[in-house]
């Protein structure tokens, strides 16, 4: 059997491919073998089933109920993508398997899928190349800002700061700071988008890049976006697009066409991987061609003979940012989802996400204040200020929703809205579910008006009831 290995780069951490053939069989030494049968607990099937059913009932998820958690896209993800990610040919694939063995395909299929997914994401976002390595949105942001830094370094630019509007996701300033930049926050204007004049005032030679979420966390698309990207470019800066939630713009507008140079996408928000519980996720990063040389290694490349390989030899690369090639199971789900939905399906996703959000916003505005936005895109932010005057705060409304079997929306974010409740219904919810949510929210507003004192007793339906947050914070025992 002749094996072909790509050369790895000496001195870099990460995958080093063996020089010799991989062993065909693996013999376990006697000292590692058991002498006696392992002592495993013995329980009956009903006990096991009851145990896991009980655990599953303690969990709240999109599989149990409506989950309008703004900015997090808790949408129902189709089960067929899970089945695909469970195919043994994929799950049994070892990340150190050789890339190409003559006469056998081994990892070729997996590399082709990564390559095809990168191509699909390029088409969806209007970028020139993608890396699928980052394992979360924030990880993608960090990788993206490192790319911006590598680009400026190579050009000999000494730019020290990144501009981010005050409605930005908290991970934006954190990523920029970890990558070594000074973060300048730009206030929002009365319409809820980055204040154009204040932005112009802050833009100077020192600005390495601008990180924008568009539509932003208020669900509002910035009408000055083209002017912002043009101005940034003319002062030598780069534009970063936080595309964690792409379901507002899929098939409608592409960040690359708006002038963005770097974009990250959360596959676990928009592309069929359940989101929550801390992962696993994936935050692929796309770039325009000037930034390709800096992308993390290894890169998946297509050889002239049509086979695929991992390339570790990029001189200017920022290096490794994850072990191996990212979360492959998440990539499989995203790729399957994109193929099954197709172009029209993806357009339907964004149209339904926007329609559902506007439907809710219209009816809920009868009961709650809506500080920003006549029309929203995939999400919107209500303010509970009216209810707060009666002593019922966003947190109390959230607790009341729990008793109604609905997961609370994101509360107290973005920070620029008082008593914020950030709602994202997503494209996968039916009109019946939305109507039910509207009637529950209407009832809560009526209760706030008539019997505000009862809110302190919510939630009643959870095993522990209302948490004493002051006590929880004070008595927090951080031992071990
Ligand atoms: C969720 C989110 C992120 C961060 O993504 P993680 O995968 O949670 O790290 C960044 N920006 C926006 C707008 C988000 O909604």
Tab-separated table of C-alpha atoms and ligand atoms in Angstrom:
chain	number	residue	atom	x	y	z
A	1	UNK	CA	0.000	0.000	0.000
A	2	UNK	CA	1.509	3.312	-0.997
A	3	UNK	CA	0.687	6.218	1.262
A	4	UNK	CA	0.921	9.836	0.310
A	5	UNK	CA	1.315	12.335	3.109
A	6	UNK	CA	1.403	16.070	2.905
A	7	UNK	CA	4.413	17.549	4.618
A	8	UNK	CA	3.605	19.150	7.923
A	9	UNK	CA	5.261	22.336	8.976
A	10	UNK	CA	7.939	21.679	11.552
A	11	UNK	CA	7.833	23.779	14.655
A	12	UNK	CA	4.103	24.396	14.517
A	13	UNK	CA	1.720	22.856	16.962
A	14	UNK	CA	-1.087	20.758	15.604
A	15	UNK	CA	-1.324	17.768	13.366
A	16	UNK	CA	1.871	16.041	12.378
A	17	UNK	CA	1.319	13.288	9.887
A	18	UNK	CA	3.359	10.145	10.429
A	19	UNK	CA	6.250	9.600	8.100
A	20	UNK	CA	5.690	5.879	7.907
A	21	UNK	CA	2.661	3.747	7.087
A	22	UNK	CA	-0.104	3.735	9.684
A	23	UNK	CA	-0.271	0.307	11.357
A	24	UNK	CA	-2.973	-1.930	9.929
A	25	UNK	CA	-3.729	-3.737	13.203
A	26	UNK	CA	-3.323	-2.563	16.741
A	27	UNK	CA	-2.163	-5.045	19.399
A	28	UNK	CA	-2.953	-4.184	23.020
A	29	UNK	CA	-0.151	-5.091	25.430
A	30	UNK	CA	-1.034	-7.620	28.160
A	31	UNK	CA	-0.360	-5.103	30.930
A	32	UNK	CA	-3.263	-2.979	29.671
A	33	UNK	CA	-5.708	-5.884	29.597
A	34	UNK	CA	-8.230	-6.645	32.372
A	35	UNK	CA	-7.950	-9.812	34.458
A	36	UNK	CA	-11.556	-9.778	35.632
A	37	UNK	CA	-14.838	-8.511	34.262
A	38	UNK	CA	-15.489	-4.828	35.050
A	39	UNK	CA	-17.933	-4.188	37.882
A	40	UNK	CA	-20.726	-2.310	36.215
A	41	UNK	CA	-23.912	-1.234	38.004
A	42	UNK	CA	-26.828	-3.472	37.188
A	43	UNK	CA	-30.161	-1.780	36.576
A	44	UNK	CA	-33.316	-2.873	34.819
A	45	UNK	CA	-34.486	-1.403	31.536
A	46	UNK	CA	-37.466	0.458	33.071
A	47	UNK	CA	-35.104	2.041	35.597
A	48	UNK	CA	-32.798	3.240	32.855
A	49	UNK	CA	-35.659	4.501	30.715
A	50	UNK	CA	-37.248	6.325	33.649
A	51	UNK	CA	-33.945	7.876	34.616
A	52	UNK	CA	-33.297	9.318	31.169
A	53	UNK	CA	-36.915	10.311	30.580
A	54	UNK	CA	-36.860	12.175	33.889
A	55	UNK	CA	-33.636	13.948	32.914
A	56	UNK	CA	-35.036	14.874	29.503
A	57	UNK	CA	-38.126	16.392	31.140
A	58	UNK	CA	-35.964	18.639	33.304
A	59	UNK	CA	-34.590	20.172	30.165
A	60	UNK	CA	-36.250	22.986	28.304
A	61	UNK	CA	-35.491	23.054	24.602
A	62	UNK	CA	-36.971	23.809	21.195
A	63	UNK	CA	-38.088	20.197	21.084
A	64	UNK	CA	-40.417	20.887	24.008
A	65	UNK	CA	-41.701	24.426	23.509
A	66	UNK	CA	-41.439	27.895	21.964
A	67	UNK	CA	-38.051	29.485	22.629
A	68	UNK	CA	-37.962	33.124	21.420
A	69	UNK	CA	-34.446	33.861	22.669
A	70	UNK	CA	-33.343	36.925	20.692
A	71	UNK	CA	-29.885	37.006	19.100
A	72	UNK	CA	-29.494	33.279	19.676
A	73	UNK	CA	-31.655	31.716	16.978
A	74	UNK	CA	-33.105	28.867	18.975
A	75	UNK	CA	-34.856	27.459	15.956
A	76	UNK	CA	-36.059	23.952	15.422
A	77	UNK	CA	-33.378	22.065	13.528
A	78	UNK	CA	-34.437	19.268	11.213
A	79	UNK	CA	-33.669	15.760	12.418
A	80	UNK	CA	-32.428	14.541	9.032
A	81	UNK	CA	-29.231	16.513	9.541
A	82	UNK	CA	-28.630	14.630	12.816
A	83	UNK	CA	-28.991	11.347	10.957
A	84	UNK	CA	-26.435	12.441	8.408
A	85	UNK	CA	-23.985	13.487	11.101
A	86	UNK	CA	-24.370	10.028	12.640
A	87	UNK	CA	-23.389	8.068	9.525
A	88	UNK	CA	-20.616	5.767	10.641
A	89	UNK	CA	-18.405	6.507	7.653
A	90	UNK	CA	-18.113	10.002	9.108
A	91	UNK	CA	-18.176	9.327	12.831
A	92	UNK	CA	-15.536	6.594	12.603
A	93	UNK	CA	-13.164	8.784	10.637
A	94	UNK	CA	-10.038	9.557	12.618
A	95	UNK	CA	-8.705	13.091	12.179
A	96	UNK	CA	-5.190	11.731	11.756
A	97	UNK	CA	-6.154	9.395	8.917
A	98	UNK	CA	-3.958	9.982	5.892
A	99	UNK	CA	-5.377	12.352	3.327
A	100	UNK	CA	-5.014	10.083	0.368
A	101	UNK	CA	-4.194	6.439	0.052
A	102	UNK	CA	-3.828	5.303	-3.541
A	103	UNK	CA	-6.696	3.059	-4.472
A	104	UNK	CA	-8.748	4.066	-1.426
A	105	UNK	CA	-10.612	7.220	-0.642
A	106	UNK	CA	-10.378	7.277	3.175
A	107	UNK	CA	-10.667	10.984	4.073
A	108	UNK	CA	-11.225	12.262	0.540
A	109	UNK	CA	-14.999	12.436	0.989
A	110	UNK	CA	-14.699	14.407	4.211
A	111	UNK	CA	-12.238	16.854	2.649
A	112	UNK	CA	-14.529	17.275	-0.344
A	113	UNK	CA	-17.459	18.065	1.963
A	114	UNK	CA	-15.425	20.704	3.818
A	115	UNK	CA	-14.328	22.176	0.501
A	116	UNK	CA	-17.876	22.189	-0.902
A	117	UNK	CA	-19.262	23.731	2.272
A	118	UNK	CA	-16.641	26.472	2.085
A	119	UNK	CA	-17.736	27.090	-1.519
A	120	UNK	CA	-21.421	27.262	-0.555
A	121	UNK	CA	-20.687	29.705	2.279
A	122	UNK	CA	-18.667	31.869	-0.150
A	123	UNK	CA	-21.649	31.994	-2.472
A	124	UNK	CA	-24.091	32.779	0.330
A	125	UNK	CA	-21.976	35.598	1.797
A	126	UNK	CA	-20.163	36.931	-1.305
A	127	UNK	CA	-16.714	36.174	0.082
A	128	UNK	CA	-13.737	34.653	-1.761
A	129	UNK	CA	-12.612	31.961	0.678
A	130	UNK	CA	-13.682	30.377	3.978
A	131	UNK	CA	-12.115	28.506	6.829
A	132	UNK	CA	-14.373	26.149	8.755
A	133	UNK	CA	-12.013	25.804	11.697
A	134	UNK	CA	-13.409	28.134	14.388
A	135	UNK	CA	-15.608	26.276	16.862
A	136	UNK	CA	-17.978	29.069	17.910
A	137	UNK	CA	-19.058	32.529	16.871
A	138	UNK	CA	-16.722	34.215	19.341
A	139	UNK	CA	-13.892	31.950	18.169
A	140	UNK	CA	-14.627	33.016	14.590
A	141	UNK	CA	-14.526	36.658	15.670
A	142	UNK	CA	-11.149	36.176	17.304
A	143	UNK	CA	-9.806	34.410	14.203
A	144	UNK	CA	-11.292	37.167	12.007
A	145	UNK	CA	-9.759	39.995	14.009
A	146	UNK	CA	-6.422	38.124	14.013
A	147	UNK	CA	-6.680	38.056	10.199
A	148	UNK	CA	-7.230	41.819	10.181
A	149	UNK	CA	-4.181	42.239	12.443
A	150	UNK	CA	-2.044	39.964	10.232
A	151	UNK	CA	-3.094	41.925	7.137
A	152	UNK	CA	-2.116	45.275	8.662
A	153	UNK	CA	1.120	43.887	10.022
A	154	UNK	CA	2.129	42.634	6.605
A	155	UNK	CA	1.313	46.017	5.073
A	156	UNK	CA	3.412	47.719	7.738
A	157	UNK	CA	0.328	49.521	9.106
A	158	UNK	CA	0.420	50.392	12.760
A	159	UNK	CA	-3.278	50.719	13.548
A	160	UNK	CA	-4.366	50.259	17.112
A	161	UNK	CA	-8.108	50.386	17.409
A	162	UNK	CA	-11.355	48.750	16.359
A	163	UNK	CA	-14.684	50.578	16.280
A	164	UNK	CA	-17.816	48.746	17.457
A	165	UNK	CA	-21.331	50.193	17.879
A	166	UNK	CA	-22.759	50.069	21.406
A	167	UNK	CA	-25.472	47.621	20.302
A	168	UNK	CA	-22.808	45.026	19.373
A	169	UNK	CA	-22.808	41.557	20.867
A	170	UNK	CA	-20.548	41.426	23.937
A	171	UNK	CA	-18.218	38.992	22.193
A	172	UNK	CA	-17.248	41.678	19.623
A	173	UNK	CA	-15.305	43.963	21.957
A	174	UNK	CA	-13.970	40.924	23.832
A	175	UNK	CA	-12.576	39.367	20.623
A	176	UNK	CA	-11.051	42.631	19.436
A	177	UNK	CA	-9.420	43.196	22.823
A	178	UNK	CA	-8.022	39.655	23.023
A	179	UNK	CA	-6.543	40.148	19.546
A	180	UNK	CA	-4.674	43.159	20.960
A	181	UNK	CA	-6.808	46.113	19.863
A	182	UNK	CA	-8.161	49.087	21.745
A	183	UNK	CA	-11.939	49.050	21.421
A	184	UNK	CA	-13.888	52.246	20.814
A	185	UNK	CA	-17.626	52.032	21.287
A	186	UNK	CA	-19.774	54.149	18.951
A	187	UNK	CA	-23.211	55.218	20.270
A	188	UNK	CA	-26.398	54.391	18.393
A	189	UNK	CA	-28.629	57.092	16.952
A	190	UNK	CA	-32.341	57.612	17.599
A	191	UNK	CA	-33.166	54.980	14.959
A	192	UNK	CA	-31.076	52.344	16.756
A	193	UNK	CA	-28.199	52.103	14.264
A	194	UNK	CA	-24.595	53.252	14.687
A	195	UNK	CA	-24.611	57.065	14.728
A	196	UNK	CA	-23.099	58.061	11.380
A	197	UNK	CA	-21.665	61.373	12.512
A	198	UNK	CA	-20.129	59.945	15.628
A	199	UNK	CA	-18.674	57.153	13.523
A	200	UNK	CA	-17.171	59.651	11.053
A	201	UNK	CA	-15.718	61.566	13.946
A	202	UNK	CA	-14.077	58.422	15.393
A	203	UNK	CA	-12.746	57.148	12.068
A	204	UNK	CA	-9.094	57.961	11.554
A	205	UNK	CA	-5.754	56.444	10.511
A	206	UNK	CA	-5.571	54.504	13.739
A	207	UNK	CA	-8.669	52.433	12.969
A	208	UNK	CA	-7.720	48.896	11.887
A	209	UNK	CA	-11.293	47.785	11.435
A	210	UNK	CA	-14.980	48.242	12.163
A	211	UNK	CA	-17.076	45.354	13.517
A	212	UNK	CA	-20.722	45.517	12.600
A	213	UNK	CA	-23.760	43.320	13.046
A	214	UNK	CA	-26.245	44.105	10.287
A	215	UNK	CA	-29.118	43.768	10.912
A	216	UNK	CA	-27.973	44.614	14.415
A	217	UNK	CA	-29.120	43.184	17.726
A	218	UNK	CA	-32.207	45.420	17.543
A	219	UNK	CA	-33.113	43.694	14.266
A	220	UNK	CA	-32.431	46.875	12.275
A	221	UNK	CA	-30.516	47.042	9.004
A	222	UNK	CA	-28.132	49.992	8.857
A	223	UNK	CA	-29.197	52.198	5.914
A	224	UNK	CA	-25.731	53.821	5.789
A	225	UNK	CA	-23.893	50.545	5.460
A	226	UNK	CA	-22.345	51.245	2.074
A	227	UNK	CA	-21.144	54.654	3.151
A	228	UNK	CA	-19.617	53.133	6.288
A	229	UNK	CA	-17.728	50.429	4.387
A	230	UNK	CA	-16.507	52.952	1.769
A	231	UNK	CA	-15.328	55.445	4.390
A	232	UNK	CA	-13.549	52.727	6.373
A	233	UNK	CA	-11.762	51.461	3.274
A	234	UNK	CA	-10.698	54.920	2.215
A	235	UNK	CA	-9.057	55.419	5.587
A	236	UNK	CA	-7.224	52.082	5.259
A	237	UNK	CA	-9.383	50.044	7.646
A	238	UNK	CA	-11.167	46.742	7.102
A	239	UNK	CA	-14.817	45.851	7.653
A	240	UNK	CA	-15.833	42.908	9.849
A	241	UNK	CA	-19.349	41.443	9.561
A	242	UNK	CA	-20.765	39.625	12.579
A	243	UNK	CA	-22.968	37.129	10.733
A	244	UNK	CA	-23.842	34.989	13.762
A	245	UNK	CA	-27.484	35.228	12.770
A	246	UNK	CA	-27.700	35.106	9.012
A	247	UNK	CA	-31.348	34.142	8.793
A	248	UNK	CA	-32.414	37.750	8.258
A	249	UNK	CA	-30.513	38.140	5.003
A	250	UNK	CA	-30.062	34.675	3.471
A	251	UNK	CA	-30.499	34.925	-0.281
A	252	UNK	CA	-31.331	38.638	-0.013
A	253	UNK	CA	-28.089	40.509	0.484
A	254	UNK	CA	-24.474	39.392	0.801
A	255	UNK	CA	-21.995	40.983	3.236
A	256	UNK	CA	-19.297	40.657	0.562
A	257	UNK	CA	-21.335	42.828	-1.829
A	258	UNK	CA	-21.798	45.451	0.891
A	259	UNK	CA	-18.025	45.846	1.161
A	260	UNK	CA	-17.231	43.624	4.138
A	261	UNK	CA	-13.766	42.043	4.134
A	262	UNK	CA	-14.208	39.453	6.885
A	263	UNK	CA	-17.354	37.662	8.038
A	264	UNK	CA	-18.146	34.923	10.519
A	265	UNK	CA	-21.265	32.791	10.512
A	266	UNK	CA	-22.655	30.690	13.349
A	267	UNK	CA	-23.537	27.342	11.789
A	268	UNK	CA	-25.204	26.579	15.132
A	269	UNK	CA	-27.621	29.457	14.732
A	270	UNK	CA	-28.511	29.632	11.079
A	271	UNK	CA	-27.475	26.304	9.576
A	272	UNK	CA	-29.141	23.420	11.398
A	273	UNK	CA	-27.037	22.665	14.432
A	274	UNK	CA	-28.966	22.968	17.700
A	275	UNK	CA	-27.656	25.875	19.681
A	276	UNK	CA	-27.268	25.926	23.400
A	277	UNK	CA	-25.574	24.178	26.260
A	278	UNK	CA	-22.249	25.508	25.101
A	279	UNK	CA	-21.833	23.634	21.878
A	280	UNK	CA	-20.545	21.986	19.862
A	281	UNK	CA	-20.840	24.761	17.327
A	282	UNK	CA	-18.930	26.202	14.424
A	283	UNK	CA	-18.104	29.780	13.455
A	284	UNK	CA	-16.580	29.594	9.963
A	285	UNK	CA	-14.815	32.738	8.765
A	286	UNK	CA	-14.962	34.073	5.221
A	287	UNK	CA	-12.603	36.617	3.691
A	288	UNK	CA	-12.032	38.660	0.571
A	289	UNK	CA	-9.052	37.669	-1.538
A	290	UNK	CA	-6.531	40.090	0.010
A	291	UNK	CA	-6.904	38.201	3.284
A	292	UNK	CA	-6.699	34.627	1.948
A	293	UNK	CA	-2.946	34.239	2.601
A	294	UNK	CA	-3.525	34.807	6.332
A	295	UNK	CA	-6.242	32.164	6.838
A	296	UNK	CA	-5.530	29.514	9.485
A	297	UNK	CA	-3.821	26.264	8.486
A	298	UNK	CA	-4.441	23.656	7.381
A	299	UNK	CA	-6.462	24.781	4.367
A	300	UNK	CA	-8.406	22.277	2.300
A	301	UNK	CA	-7.166	22.509	-1.280
A	302	UNK	CA	-8.119	20.758	-4.492
A	303	UNK	CA	-5.238	19.278	-6.440
A	304	UNK	CA	-5.011	19.364	-10.215
A	305	UNK	CA	-5.984	15.686	-10.379
A	306	UNK	CA	-9.265	16.467	-8.620
A	307	UNK	CA	-8.285	14.987	-5.245
A	308	UNK	CA	-8.325	17.014	-2.035
A	309	UNK	CA	-5.529	17.686	0.407
A	310	UNK	CA	-4.731	19.622	3.540
A	311	UNK	CA	-2.217	22.367	2.954
A	312	UNK	CA	-0.046	23.373	5.901
A	313	UNK	CA	2.382	25.469	3.890
A	314	UNK	CA	0.920	28.955	3.967
A	315	UNK	CA	3.797	31.326	4.808
A	316	UNK	CA	1.625	34.196	6.041
A	317	UNK	CA	-0.996	32.107	7.830
A	318	UNK	CA	-2.003	33.072	11.373
A	319	UNK	CA	-1.349	29.371	12.143
A	320	UNK	CA	-3.524	26.913	14.010
A	321	UNK	CA	-6.622	28.128	15.765
A	322	UNK	CA	-8.247	24.754	16.508
A	323	UNK	CA	-7.142	21.188	16.783
A	324	UNK	CA	-7.588	19.477	13.434
A	325	UNK	CA	-10.117	21.113	11.097
A	326	UNK	CA	-13.002	22.329	13.259
A	327	UNK	CA	-16.233	20.603	14.288
A	328	UNK	CA	-16.806	18.280	11.383
A	329	UNK	CA	-20.215	16.989	12.568
A	330	UNK	CA	-21.529	20.546	12.560
A	331	UNK	CA	-20.195	21.081	9.034
A	332	UNK	CA	-21.968	17.932	7.843
A	333	UNK	CA	-25.284	19.186	9.167
A	334	UNK	CA	-24.832	22.618	7.612
A	335	UNK	CA	-23.865	21.185	4.249
A	336	UNK	CA	-26.813	18.766	4.212
A	337	UNK	CA	-29.175	21.580	5.235
A	338	UNK	CA	-27.942	23.907	2.480
A	339	UNK	CA	-28.204	21.157	-0.160
A	340	UNK	CA	-31.692	20.088	0.873
A	341	UNK	CA	-33.097	23.624	1.122
A	342	UNK	CA	-31.425	24.876	-2.039
A	343	UNK	CA	-31.416	28.484	-3.126
A	344	UNK	CA	-35.183	29.021	-2.897
A	345	UNK	CA	-35.348	27.243	0.455
A	346	UNK	CA	-32.730	29.576	1.906
A	347	UNK	CA	-34.620	32.597	0.576
A	348	UNK	CA	-37.780	31.223	2.235
A	349	UNK	CA	-35.852	30.946	5.519
A	350	UNK	CA	-35.094	34.648	5.621
A	351	UNK	CA	-38.539	35.691	4.402
A	352	UNK	CA	-40.283	33.600	7.047
A	353	UNK	CA	-37.889	34.681	9.818
A	354	UNK	CA	-38.562	38.346	8.991
A	355	UNK	CA	-42.313	37.830	8.537
A	356	UNK	CA	-42.634	36.014	11.877
A	357	UNK	CA	-40.675	38.701	13.733
A	358	UNK	CA	-42.741	41.521	12.243
A	359	UNK	CA	-45.991	39.693	12.977
A	360	UNK	CA	-45.048	39.381	16.654
A	361	UNK	CA	-43.736	42.913	16.852
A	362	UNK	CA	-46.930	44.357	15.415
A	363	UNK	CA	-49.226	42.604	17.896
A	364	UNK	CA	-46.963	42.894	20.939
A	365	UNK	CA	-46.555	46.629	20.390
A	366	UNK	CA	-50.182	46.943	21.508
A	367	UNK	CA	-49.092	45.891	25.021
A	368	UNK	CA	-45.390	46.777	25.292
A	369	UNK	CA	-43.187	49.679	24.230
A	370	UNK	CA	-41.108	49.236	21.081
A	371	UNK	CA	-38.316	51.801	21.352
A	372	UNK	CA	-36.697	51.225	17.961
A	373	UNK	CA	-37.641	50.277	14.455
A	374	UNK	CA	-40.841	50.615	12.450
A	375	UNK	CA	-40.042	47.366	10.719
A	376	UNK	CA	-37.612	44.832	12.010
A	377	UNK	CA	-35.768	41.987	10.376
A	378	UNK	CA	-35.293	38.635	12.161
A	379	UNK	CA	-35.706	39.994	15.693
A	380	UNK	CA	-36.844	43.026	17.674
A	381	UNK	CA	-36.542	44.469	21.133
A	382	UNK	CA	-39.458	45.355	23.384
A	383	UNK	CA	-39.100	47.524	26.435
A	384	UNK	CA	-40.930	46.639	29.639
A	385	UNK	CA	-40.744	50.253	30.863
A	386	UNK	CA	-44.527	50.653	30.967
A	387	UNK	CA	-44.840	47.538	33.163
A	388	UNK	CA	-41.793	48.576	35.248
A	389	UNK	CA	-43.731	51.654	36.405
A	390	UNK	CA	-46.051	49.176	38.153
A	391	UNK	CA	-43.077	47.382	39.657
A	392	UNK	CA	-43.093	44.539	37.103
A	393	UNK	CA	-39.656	44.331	35.468
A	394	UNK	CA	-38.367	42.429	32.449
A	395	UNK	CA	-37.067	39.727	34.776
A	396	UNK	CA	-40.571	39.320	36.294
A	397	UNK	CA	-42.131	39.005	32.846
A	398	UNK	CA	-39.496	36.391	32.015
A	399	UNK	CA	-40.381	34.399	35.145
A	400	UNK	CA	-44.093	34.625	34.330
A	401	UNK	CA	-43.431	33.207	30.860
A	402	UNK	CA	-41.758	30.144	32.390
A	403	UNK	CA	-45.041	29.260	34.091
A	404	UNK	CA	-46.759	29.451	30.719
A	405	UNK	CA	-44.351	26.901	29.252
A	406	UNK	CA	-42.535	29.466	27.136
A	407	UNK	CA	-38.820	30.103	27.356
A	408	UNK	CA	-38.178	33.756	28.247
A	409	UNK	CA	-36.685	36.028	25.599
A	410	UNK	CA	-33.201	37.473	26.062
A	411	UNK	CA	-33.603	40.157	28.747
A	412	UNK	CA	-31.581	43.286	29.551
A	413	UNK	CA	-29.734	43.105	26.226
A	414	UNK	CA	-28.906	45.110	24.200
A	415	UNK	CA	-27.851	47.466	26.951
A	416	UNK	CA	-29.143	50.543	25.141
A	417	UNK	CA	-32.786	49.556	25.786
A	418	UNK	CA	-34.220	49.856	29.295
A	419	UNK	CA	-36.035	46.728	30.524
A	420	UNK	CA	-35.099	45.092	27.210
A	421	UNK	CA	-36.798	41.937	26.002
A	422	UNK	CA	-35.227	40.761	22.805
A	423	UNK	CA	-37.460	38.464	20.814
A	424	UNK	CA	-36.604	36.230	17.890
A	425	UNK	CA	-39.353	33.831	16.839
A	426	UNK	CA	-37.319	32.285	13.946
A	427	UNK	CA	-38.578	30.954	10.645
A	428	UNK	CA	-39.600	27.565	11.980
A	429	UNK	CA	-42.580	28.621	14.123
A	430	UNK	CA	-46.194	28.399	12.986
A	431	UNK	CA	-48.784	31.178	13.139
A	432	UNK	CA	-50.615	29.199	15.877
A	433	UNK	CA	-47.522	29.239	18.093
A	434	UNK	CA	-46.990	32.948	17.501
A	435	UNK	CA	-50.653	33.687	18.270
A	436	UNK	CA	-50.424	31.724	21.493
A	437	UNK	CA	-47.315	33.704	22.506
A	438	UNK	CA	-49.120	36.973	21.749
A	439	UNK	CA	-52.072	35.968	23.938
A	440	UNK	CA	-49.755	34.953	26.794
A	441	UNK	CA	-47.848	38.244	26.559
A	442	UNK	CA	-51.165	40.144	26.483
A	443	UNK	CA	-52.305	38.339	29.618
A	444	UNK	CA	-49.013	39.095	31.362
A	445	UNK	CA	-49.392	42.790	30.560
A	446	UNK	CA	-52.937	42.718	31.943
A	447	UNK	CA	-51.702	41.031	35.143
A	448	UNK	CA	-48.964	43.655	35.443
A	449	UNK	CA	-51.628	46.317	35.289
A	450	UNK	CA	-54.093	44.693	37.683
A	451	UNK	CA	-52.112	42.572	40.169
A	452	UNK	CA	-48.434	43.494	39.875
A	453	UNK	CA	-47.645	42.046	43.317
A	454	UNK	CA	-48.216	38.434	42.205
A	455	UNK	CA	-45.199	38.562	39.853
A	456	UNK	CA	-42.841	38.107	42.779
A	457	UNK	CA	-44.296	34.603	43.269
A	458	UNK	CA	-43.403	33.471	39.713
A	459	UNK	CA	-42.324	30.961	38.587
A	460	UNK	CA	-44.541	28.526	40.447
A	461	UNK	CA	-44.088	25.557	38.147
A	462	UNK	CA	-40.355	24.946	38.503
A	463	UNK	CA	-38.984	22.584	41.185
A	464	UNK	CA	-37.220	25.384	43.102
A	465	UNK	CA	-39.603	28.284	42.479
A	466	UNK	CA	-38.250	31.825	42.450
A	467	UNK	CA	-34.534	31.963	43.059
A	468	UNK	CA	-33.323	34.399	45.654
A	469	UNK	CA	-30.781	36.045	43.371
A	470	UNK	CA	-29.260	38.230	46.081
A	471	UNK	CA	-28.736	35.211	48.328
A	472	UNK	CA	-27.424	33.159	45.399
A	473	UNK	CA	-24.846	35.816	44.608
A	474	UNK	CA	-23.884	36.404	48.233
A	475	UNK	CA	-23.604	32.765	49.266
A	476	UNK	CA	-21.943	31.624	46.086
A	477	UNK	CA	-19.351	29.099	47.114
A	478	UNK	CA	-16.565	28.923	44.596
A	479	UNK	CA	-14.587	26.145	46.195
A	480	UNK	CA	-12.790	23.676	43.998
B	1	LIG	C1	-24.336	34.402	19.347
B	1	LIG	C2	-23.673	35.570	18.822
B	1	LIG	C3	-22.264	35.668	18.834
B	1	LIG	C4	-21.353	34.658	19.513
B	1	LIG	O1	-21.502	33.346	19.072
B	1	LIG	P1	-21.085	32.125	20.027
B	1	LIG	O2	-21.148	30.907	19.156
B	1	LIG	O3	-22.076	32.098	21.148
B	1	LIG	O4	-19.685	32.374	20.509
B	1	LIG	C5	-21.712	36.792	18.254
B	1	LIG	N1	-22.469	37.759	17.717
B	1	LIG	C6	-23.821	37.704	17.698
B	1	LIG	C7	-24.619	38.824	17.072
B	1	LIG	C8	-24.472	36.611	18.257
B	1	LIG	O5	-25.815	36.558	18.264
